[in-house]
Short mmCIF file of C-alpha atoms (C1' of nucleotides) in Angstrom, two decimals:
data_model
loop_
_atom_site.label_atom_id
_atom_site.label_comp_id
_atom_site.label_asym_id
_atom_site.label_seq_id
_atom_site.Cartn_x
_atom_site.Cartn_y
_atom_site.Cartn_z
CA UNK A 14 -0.66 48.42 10.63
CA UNK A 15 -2.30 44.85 10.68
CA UNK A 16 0.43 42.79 9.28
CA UNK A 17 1.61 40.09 12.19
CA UNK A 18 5.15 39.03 12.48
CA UNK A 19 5.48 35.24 12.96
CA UNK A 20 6.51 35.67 16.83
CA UNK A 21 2.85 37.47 17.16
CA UNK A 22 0.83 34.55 15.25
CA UNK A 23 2.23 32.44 17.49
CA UNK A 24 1.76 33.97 20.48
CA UNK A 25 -1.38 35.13 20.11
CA UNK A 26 -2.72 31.83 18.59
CA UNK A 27 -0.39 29.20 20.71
CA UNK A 28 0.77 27.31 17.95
CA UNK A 29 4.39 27.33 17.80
CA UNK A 30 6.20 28.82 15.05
CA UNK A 31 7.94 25.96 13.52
CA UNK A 32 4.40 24.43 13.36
CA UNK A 33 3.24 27.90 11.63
CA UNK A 34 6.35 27.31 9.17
CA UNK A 35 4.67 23.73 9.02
CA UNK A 36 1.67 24.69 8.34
CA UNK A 37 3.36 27.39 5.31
CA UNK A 38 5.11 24.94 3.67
CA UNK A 39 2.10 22.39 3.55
CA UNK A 40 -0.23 25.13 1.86
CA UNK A 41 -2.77 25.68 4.69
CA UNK A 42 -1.71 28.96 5.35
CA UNK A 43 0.17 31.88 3.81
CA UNK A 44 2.69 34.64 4.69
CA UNK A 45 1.97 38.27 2.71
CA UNK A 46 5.85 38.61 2.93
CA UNK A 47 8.41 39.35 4.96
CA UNK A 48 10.63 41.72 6.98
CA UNK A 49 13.95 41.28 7.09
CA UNK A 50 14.03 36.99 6.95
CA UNK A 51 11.04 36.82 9.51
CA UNK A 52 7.86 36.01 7.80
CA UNK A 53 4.57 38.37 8.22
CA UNK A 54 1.28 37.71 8.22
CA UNK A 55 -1.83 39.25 8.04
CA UNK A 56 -4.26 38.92 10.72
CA UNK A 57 -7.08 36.57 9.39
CA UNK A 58 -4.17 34.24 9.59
CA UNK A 59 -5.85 33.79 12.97
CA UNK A 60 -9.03 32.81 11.94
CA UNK A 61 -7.79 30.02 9.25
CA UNK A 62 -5.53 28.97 12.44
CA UNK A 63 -8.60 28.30 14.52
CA UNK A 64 -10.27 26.31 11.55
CA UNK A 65 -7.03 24.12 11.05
CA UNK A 66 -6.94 23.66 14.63
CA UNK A 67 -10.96 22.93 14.74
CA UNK A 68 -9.78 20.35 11.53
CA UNK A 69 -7.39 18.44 13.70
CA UNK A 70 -9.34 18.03 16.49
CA UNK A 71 -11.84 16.41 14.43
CA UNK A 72 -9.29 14.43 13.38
CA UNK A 73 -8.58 15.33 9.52
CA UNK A 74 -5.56 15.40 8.88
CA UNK A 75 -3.03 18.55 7.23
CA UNK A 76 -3.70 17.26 3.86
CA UNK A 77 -7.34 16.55 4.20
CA UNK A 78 -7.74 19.92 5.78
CA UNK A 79 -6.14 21.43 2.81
CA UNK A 80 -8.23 20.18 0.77
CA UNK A 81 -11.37 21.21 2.78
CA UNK A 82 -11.00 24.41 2.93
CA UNK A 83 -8.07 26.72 1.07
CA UNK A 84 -6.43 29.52 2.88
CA UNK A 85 -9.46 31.35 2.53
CA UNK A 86 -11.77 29.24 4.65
CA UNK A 87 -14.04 28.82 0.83
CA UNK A 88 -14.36 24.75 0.51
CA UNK A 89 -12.34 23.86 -2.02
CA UNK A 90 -13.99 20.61 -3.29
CA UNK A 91 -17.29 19.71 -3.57
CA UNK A 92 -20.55 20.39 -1.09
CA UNK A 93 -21.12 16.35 -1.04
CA UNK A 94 -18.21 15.42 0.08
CA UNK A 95 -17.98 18.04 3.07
CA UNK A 96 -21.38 16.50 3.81
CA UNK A 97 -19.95 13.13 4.15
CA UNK A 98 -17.15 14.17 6.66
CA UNK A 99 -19.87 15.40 8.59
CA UNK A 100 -21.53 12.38 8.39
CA UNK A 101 -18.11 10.55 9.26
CA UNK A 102 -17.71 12.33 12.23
CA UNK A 103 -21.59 11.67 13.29
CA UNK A 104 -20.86 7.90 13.31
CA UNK A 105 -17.92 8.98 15.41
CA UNK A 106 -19.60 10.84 17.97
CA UNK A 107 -22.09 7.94 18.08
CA UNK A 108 -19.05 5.68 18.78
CA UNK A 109 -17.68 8.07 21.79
CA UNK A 110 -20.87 8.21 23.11
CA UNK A 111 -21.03 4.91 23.61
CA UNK A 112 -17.72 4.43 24.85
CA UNK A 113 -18.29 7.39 27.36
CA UNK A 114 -21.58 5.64 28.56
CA UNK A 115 -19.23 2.74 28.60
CA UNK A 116 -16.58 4.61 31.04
CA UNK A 117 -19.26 5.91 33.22
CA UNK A 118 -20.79 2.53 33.82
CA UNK A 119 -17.65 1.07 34.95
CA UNK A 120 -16.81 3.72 36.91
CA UNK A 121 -19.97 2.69 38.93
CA UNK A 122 -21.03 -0.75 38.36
CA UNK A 123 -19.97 -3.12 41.16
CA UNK A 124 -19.45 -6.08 38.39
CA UNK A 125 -16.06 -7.61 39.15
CA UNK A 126 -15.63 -8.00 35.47
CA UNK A 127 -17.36 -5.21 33.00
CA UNK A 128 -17.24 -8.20 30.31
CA UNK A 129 -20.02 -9.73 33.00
CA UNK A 130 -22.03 -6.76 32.99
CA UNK A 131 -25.01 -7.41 30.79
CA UNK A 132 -24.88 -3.32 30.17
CA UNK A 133 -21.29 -3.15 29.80
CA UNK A 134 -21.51 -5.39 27.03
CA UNK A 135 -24.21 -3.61 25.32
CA UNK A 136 -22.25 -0.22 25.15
CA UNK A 137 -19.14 -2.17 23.64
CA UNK A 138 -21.66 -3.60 21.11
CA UNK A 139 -22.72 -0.14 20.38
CA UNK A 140 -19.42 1.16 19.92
CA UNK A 141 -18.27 -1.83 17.65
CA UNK A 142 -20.97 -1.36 15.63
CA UNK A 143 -19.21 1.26 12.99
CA UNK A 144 -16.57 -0.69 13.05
CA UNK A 145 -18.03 -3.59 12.07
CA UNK A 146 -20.41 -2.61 9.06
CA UNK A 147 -18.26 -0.34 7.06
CA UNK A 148 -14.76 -2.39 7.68
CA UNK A 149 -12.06 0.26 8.65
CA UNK A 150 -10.49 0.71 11.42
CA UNK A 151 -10.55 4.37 12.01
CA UNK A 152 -9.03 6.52 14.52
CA UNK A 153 -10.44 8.79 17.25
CA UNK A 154 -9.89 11.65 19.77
CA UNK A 155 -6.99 10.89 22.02
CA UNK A 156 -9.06 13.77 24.47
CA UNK A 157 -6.86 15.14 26.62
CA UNK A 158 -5.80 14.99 30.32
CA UNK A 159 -9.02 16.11 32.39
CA UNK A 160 -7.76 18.06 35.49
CA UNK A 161 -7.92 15.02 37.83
CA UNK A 162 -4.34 14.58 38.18
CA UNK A 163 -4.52 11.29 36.29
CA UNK A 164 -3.17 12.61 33.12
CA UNK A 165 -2.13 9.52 32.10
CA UNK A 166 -2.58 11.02 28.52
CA UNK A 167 0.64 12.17 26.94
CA UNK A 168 -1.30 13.08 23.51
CA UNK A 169 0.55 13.35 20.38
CA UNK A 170 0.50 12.20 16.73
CA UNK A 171 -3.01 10.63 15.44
CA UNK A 172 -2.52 8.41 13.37
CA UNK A 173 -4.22 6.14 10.70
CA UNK A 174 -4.12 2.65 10.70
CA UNK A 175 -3.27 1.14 7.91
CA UNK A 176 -6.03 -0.61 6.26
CA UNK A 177 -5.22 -4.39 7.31
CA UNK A 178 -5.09 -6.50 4.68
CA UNK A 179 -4.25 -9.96 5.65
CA UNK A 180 -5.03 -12.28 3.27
CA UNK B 131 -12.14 -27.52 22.20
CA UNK B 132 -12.06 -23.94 23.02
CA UNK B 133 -8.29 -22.84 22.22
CA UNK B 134 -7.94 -20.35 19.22
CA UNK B 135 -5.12 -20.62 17.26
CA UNK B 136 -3.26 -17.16 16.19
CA UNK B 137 -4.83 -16.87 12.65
CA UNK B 138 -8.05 -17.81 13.74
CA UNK B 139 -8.11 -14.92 16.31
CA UNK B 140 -7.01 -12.75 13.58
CA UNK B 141 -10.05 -13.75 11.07
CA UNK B 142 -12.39 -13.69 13.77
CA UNK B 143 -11.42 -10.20 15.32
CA UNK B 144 -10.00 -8.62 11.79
CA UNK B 145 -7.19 -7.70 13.64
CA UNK B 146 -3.85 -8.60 12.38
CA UNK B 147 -1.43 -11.53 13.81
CA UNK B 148 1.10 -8.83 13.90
CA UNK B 149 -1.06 -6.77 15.80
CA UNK B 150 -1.89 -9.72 18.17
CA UNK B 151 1.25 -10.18 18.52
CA UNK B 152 1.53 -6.53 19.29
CA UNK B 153 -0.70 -6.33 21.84
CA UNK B 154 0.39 -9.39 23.41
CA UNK B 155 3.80 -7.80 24.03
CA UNK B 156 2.07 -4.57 25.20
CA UNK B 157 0.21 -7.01 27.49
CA UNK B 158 -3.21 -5.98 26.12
CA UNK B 159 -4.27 -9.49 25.44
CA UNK B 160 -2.79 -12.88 26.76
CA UNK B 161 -2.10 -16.30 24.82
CA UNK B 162 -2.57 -19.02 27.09
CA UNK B 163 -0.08 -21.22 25.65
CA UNK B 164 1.43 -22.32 22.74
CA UNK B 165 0.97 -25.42 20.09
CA UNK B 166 4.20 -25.75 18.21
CA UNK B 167 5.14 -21.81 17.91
CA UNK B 168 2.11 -21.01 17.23
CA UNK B 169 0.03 -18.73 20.25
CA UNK B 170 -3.11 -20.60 21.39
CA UNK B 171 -5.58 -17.98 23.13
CA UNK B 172 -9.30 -18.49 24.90
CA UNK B 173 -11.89 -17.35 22.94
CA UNK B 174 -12.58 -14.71 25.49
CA UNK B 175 -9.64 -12.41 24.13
CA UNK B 176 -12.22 -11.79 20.93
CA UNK B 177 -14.09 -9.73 23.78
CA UNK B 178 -10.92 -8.18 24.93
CA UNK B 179 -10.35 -7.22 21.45
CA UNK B 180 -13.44 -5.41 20.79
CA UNK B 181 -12.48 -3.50 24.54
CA UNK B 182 -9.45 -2.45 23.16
CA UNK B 183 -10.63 -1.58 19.67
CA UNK B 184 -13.42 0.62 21.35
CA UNK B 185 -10.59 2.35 23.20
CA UNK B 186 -8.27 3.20 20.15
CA UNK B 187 -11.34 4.12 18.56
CA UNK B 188 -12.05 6.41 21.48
CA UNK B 189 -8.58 7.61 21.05
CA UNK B 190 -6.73 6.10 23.72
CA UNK B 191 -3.47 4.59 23.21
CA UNK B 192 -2.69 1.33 23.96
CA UNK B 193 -0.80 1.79 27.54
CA UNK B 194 -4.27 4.09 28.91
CA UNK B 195 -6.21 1.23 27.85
CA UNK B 196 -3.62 -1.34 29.29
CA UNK B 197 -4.28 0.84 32.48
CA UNK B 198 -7.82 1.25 32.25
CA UNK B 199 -8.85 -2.10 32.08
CA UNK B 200 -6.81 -5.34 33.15
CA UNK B 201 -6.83 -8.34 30.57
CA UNK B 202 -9.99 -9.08 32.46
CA UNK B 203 -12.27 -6.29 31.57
CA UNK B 204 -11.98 -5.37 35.16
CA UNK B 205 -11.25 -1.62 35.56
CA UNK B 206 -7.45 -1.23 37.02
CA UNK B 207 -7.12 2.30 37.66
CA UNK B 208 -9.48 4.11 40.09
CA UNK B 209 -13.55 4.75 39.24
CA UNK B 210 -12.82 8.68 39.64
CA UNK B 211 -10.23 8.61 36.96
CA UNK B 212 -12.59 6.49 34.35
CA UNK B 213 -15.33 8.66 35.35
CA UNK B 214 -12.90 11.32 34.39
CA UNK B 215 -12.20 10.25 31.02
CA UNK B 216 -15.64 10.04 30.36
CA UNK B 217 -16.24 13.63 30.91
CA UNK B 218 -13.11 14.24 28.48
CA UNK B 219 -14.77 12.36 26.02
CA UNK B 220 -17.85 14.63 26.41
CA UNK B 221 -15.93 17.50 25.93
CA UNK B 222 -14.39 15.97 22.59
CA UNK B 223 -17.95 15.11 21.85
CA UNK B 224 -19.20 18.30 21.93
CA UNK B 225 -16.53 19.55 19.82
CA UNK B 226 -17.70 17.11 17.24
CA UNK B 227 -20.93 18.05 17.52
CA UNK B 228 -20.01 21.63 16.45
CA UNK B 229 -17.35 20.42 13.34
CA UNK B 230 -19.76 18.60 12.22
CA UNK B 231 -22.76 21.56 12.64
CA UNK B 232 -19.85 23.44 10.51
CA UNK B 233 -19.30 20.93 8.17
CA UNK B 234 -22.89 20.22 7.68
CA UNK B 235 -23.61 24.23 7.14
CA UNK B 236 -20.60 24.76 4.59
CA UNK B 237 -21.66 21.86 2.69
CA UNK B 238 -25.56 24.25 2.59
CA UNK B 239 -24.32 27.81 3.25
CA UNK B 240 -23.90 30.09 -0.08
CA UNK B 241 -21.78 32.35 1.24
CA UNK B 242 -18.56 32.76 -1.11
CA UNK B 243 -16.08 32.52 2.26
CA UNK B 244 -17.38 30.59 5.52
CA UNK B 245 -15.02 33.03 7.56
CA UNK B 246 -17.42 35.36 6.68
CA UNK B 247 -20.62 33.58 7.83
CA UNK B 248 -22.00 34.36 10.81
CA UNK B 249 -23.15 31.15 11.49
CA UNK B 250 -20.28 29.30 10.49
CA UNK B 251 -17.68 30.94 12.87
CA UNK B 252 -20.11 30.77 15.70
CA UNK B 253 -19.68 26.74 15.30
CA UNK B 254 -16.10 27.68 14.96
CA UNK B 255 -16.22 29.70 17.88
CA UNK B 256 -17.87 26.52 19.86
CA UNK B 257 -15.54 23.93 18.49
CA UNK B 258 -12.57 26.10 19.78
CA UNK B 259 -14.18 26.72 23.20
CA UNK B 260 -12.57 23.56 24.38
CA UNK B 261 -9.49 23.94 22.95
CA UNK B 262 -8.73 27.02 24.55
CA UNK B 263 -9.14 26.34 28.48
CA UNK B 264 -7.04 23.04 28.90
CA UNK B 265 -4.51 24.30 26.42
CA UNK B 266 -3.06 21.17 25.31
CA UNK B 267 -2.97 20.17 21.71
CA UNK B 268 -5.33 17.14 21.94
CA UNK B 269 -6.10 15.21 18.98
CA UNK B 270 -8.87 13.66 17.57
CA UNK B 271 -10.54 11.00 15.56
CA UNK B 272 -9.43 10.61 11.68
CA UNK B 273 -13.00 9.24 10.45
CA UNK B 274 -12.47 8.02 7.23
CA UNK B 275 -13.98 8.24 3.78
CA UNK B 276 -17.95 7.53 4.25
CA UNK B 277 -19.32 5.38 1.72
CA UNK B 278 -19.87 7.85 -0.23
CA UNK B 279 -17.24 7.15 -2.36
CA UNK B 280 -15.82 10.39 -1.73
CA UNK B 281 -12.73 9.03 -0.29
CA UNK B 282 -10.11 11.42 -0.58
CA UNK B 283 -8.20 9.34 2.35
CA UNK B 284 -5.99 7.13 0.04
CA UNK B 285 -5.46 4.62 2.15
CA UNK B 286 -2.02 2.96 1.62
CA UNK B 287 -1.65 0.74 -1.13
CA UNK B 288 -0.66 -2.63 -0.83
CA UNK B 289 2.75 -2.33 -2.07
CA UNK B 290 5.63 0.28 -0.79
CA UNK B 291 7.16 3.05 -2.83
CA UNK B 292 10.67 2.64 -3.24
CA UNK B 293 12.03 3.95 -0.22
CA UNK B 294 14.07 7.27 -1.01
CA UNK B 295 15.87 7.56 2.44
CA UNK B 296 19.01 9.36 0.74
CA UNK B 297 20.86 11.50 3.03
"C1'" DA C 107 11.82 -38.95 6.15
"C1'" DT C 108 10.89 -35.04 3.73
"C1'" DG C 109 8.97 -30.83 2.56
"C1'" DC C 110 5.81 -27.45 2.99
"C1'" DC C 111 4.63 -23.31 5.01
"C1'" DA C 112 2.20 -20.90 8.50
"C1'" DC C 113 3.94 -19.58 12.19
"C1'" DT C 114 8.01 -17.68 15.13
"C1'" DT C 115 11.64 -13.80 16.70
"C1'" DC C 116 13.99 -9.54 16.19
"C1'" DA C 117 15.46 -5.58 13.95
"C1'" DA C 118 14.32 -2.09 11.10
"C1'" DG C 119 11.02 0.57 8.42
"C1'" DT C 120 6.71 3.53 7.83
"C1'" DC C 121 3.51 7.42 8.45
"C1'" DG C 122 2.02 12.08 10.09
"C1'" DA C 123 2.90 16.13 12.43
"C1'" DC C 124 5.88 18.31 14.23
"C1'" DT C 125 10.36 19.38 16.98
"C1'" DT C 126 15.27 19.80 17.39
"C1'" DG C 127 19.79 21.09 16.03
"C1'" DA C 128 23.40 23.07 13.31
"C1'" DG C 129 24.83 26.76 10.90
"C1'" DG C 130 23.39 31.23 8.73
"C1'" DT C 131 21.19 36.03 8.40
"C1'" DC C 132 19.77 40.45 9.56
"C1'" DA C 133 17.16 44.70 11.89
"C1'" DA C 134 17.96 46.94 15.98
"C1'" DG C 135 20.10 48.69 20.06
"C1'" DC C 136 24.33 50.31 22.22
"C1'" DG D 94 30.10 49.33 13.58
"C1'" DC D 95 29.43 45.49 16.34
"C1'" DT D 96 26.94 42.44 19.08
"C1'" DT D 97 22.75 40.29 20.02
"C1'" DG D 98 19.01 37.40 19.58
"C1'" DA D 99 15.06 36.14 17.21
"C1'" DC D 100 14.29 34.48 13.07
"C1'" DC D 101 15.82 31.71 8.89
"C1'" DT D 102 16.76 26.87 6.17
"C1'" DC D 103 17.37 22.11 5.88
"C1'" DA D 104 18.25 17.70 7.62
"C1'" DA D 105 17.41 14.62 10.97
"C1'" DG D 106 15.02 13.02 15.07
"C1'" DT D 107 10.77 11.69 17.84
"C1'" DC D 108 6.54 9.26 19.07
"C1'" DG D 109 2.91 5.57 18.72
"C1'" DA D 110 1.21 1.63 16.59
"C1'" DC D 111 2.10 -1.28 13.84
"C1'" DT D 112 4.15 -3.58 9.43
"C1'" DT D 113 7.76 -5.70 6.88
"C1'" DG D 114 11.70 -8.61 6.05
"C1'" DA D 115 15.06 -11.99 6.96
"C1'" DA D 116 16.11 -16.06 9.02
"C1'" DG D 117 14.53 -19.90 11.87
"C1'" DT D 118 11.18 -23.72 13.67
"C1'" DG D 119 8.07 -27.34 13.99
"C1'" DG D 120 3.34 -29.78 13.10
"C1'" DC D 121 1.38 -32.23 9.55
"C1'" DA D 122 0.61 -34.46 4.99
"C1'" DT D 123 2.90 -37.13 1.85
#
DNA sequence: ATGCCACTTCAAGTCGACTTGAGGTCAAGC
DNA sequence: GCTTGACCTCAAGTCGACTTGAAGTGGCAT
């Protein structure tokens, strides 16, 4: 039969199992039942995994994801709004572009200081740029260890900043 | 004179006193001094600032970018490991790319369920390449509400709930 | 000289997404 | 029929980046 115990999900899709009881309890997916305590799934499970984990590393969070998309993968509010996520994210990948072009110029540029570098500068003013206009300070990919060795990044949590208000 | 006072770094930058203050301790920015109490920086730390706001908004946390980049702008860490993180980020970018192609086609596509659009879990597909290789949960930018007025992201309000820590 | 009050320090709290731990349950194998 | 071990629940802990609160300090205007 198709019906996955919990062990399998996880397996099979890497996510652990007390993040799949996480993930239960917070509505984005669903158990048909169980057997014995252990909960069971059915397959397409899988699939709605992949889109919660394609959510996340976009950077919605649980909640926001919920409220994308329901269990079925069938957005659950309206058209516009999914089409201004995806114009969210566009300024975002204009920002890491920038900040990539950024990294790869001071990787090779020779300029003791990047702030010197006439090119460095533009990139950072490029970057800033969305986070000037629209006033929020919004958070990005933490992207993970490349295979150098330098994994310097420990990834974990995202987080939102709070909205500053200072008066 | 040239000396910035704490506040006027923070209404200049938009970034919190108790941030400064933050990143001070982190050793992300320097004061050069002090009038009273009161931290007295070089104007120059504005440009820091906008370094280290690209960063977070690239998704770095504060000690990569403290390793990346000195107070100075000038690169710390070896060229081969920035250039590294710049291909990282054009991984993540790519995934984007392809959340967003998703987004952008749910927001269109008619189809009743997007797990059963062709198109839709090809994006999926895409967006998931990445995630499957390096096998590391990596996480990504939270973009926030768009203009649209769409926001679903509450962002917090001003004053705290009354904190329920019972136990 | 006095008061104001924006700053200071330091400890503790917050938020999201999980993980960890203690104590409990149960289908299966011996 | 008893042990085993993977699962269960629920509370509490963790991590990063700050924020908040209490209590203190010192420049500046009166």
């Amino acid at each position: 039969m198709k019906a996955l115990d919990i062990s399998e999900v996880a397996k099979r899709s890497g996510v652990p199992a007390s993040a799949l009881r996480h993930y239960e309890e917070k509505g984005l997916i669903e158990s048909i039942g169980r057997r014995g305590l252990r909960r069971i799934f059915e397959p397409v499970v899988l699939d709605q995994l992949a889109l919660v984990a394609l959510g996340r590393a976009a950077g919605f969070s649980l909640d926001e994801i919920a409220r994308m998309f329901g269990v079925d993968g069938r957005p659950k509010i309206d058209r516009a709004m999914l089409a201004a996520k995806a114009a969210d994210l566009d300024a975002t990948i204009r920002k890491l572009e920038a900040m990539r072009d950024g990294l790869r110029h001071a990787a090779a540029c020779p300029a003791p200081s990047h702030m010197e570098c006439p090119k460095f500068r533009r990139y950072l003013r490029v970057a800033a740029a969305g986070a000037h206009g629209g006033r929020k300070r919004d958070r990005l990919a933490a992207p993970f260890s490349s295979g150098t060795g330098n994994s310097l990044s420990h990834d974990r949590s995202p987080r939102r900043p709070p909205v500053d208000r200072r008066r």
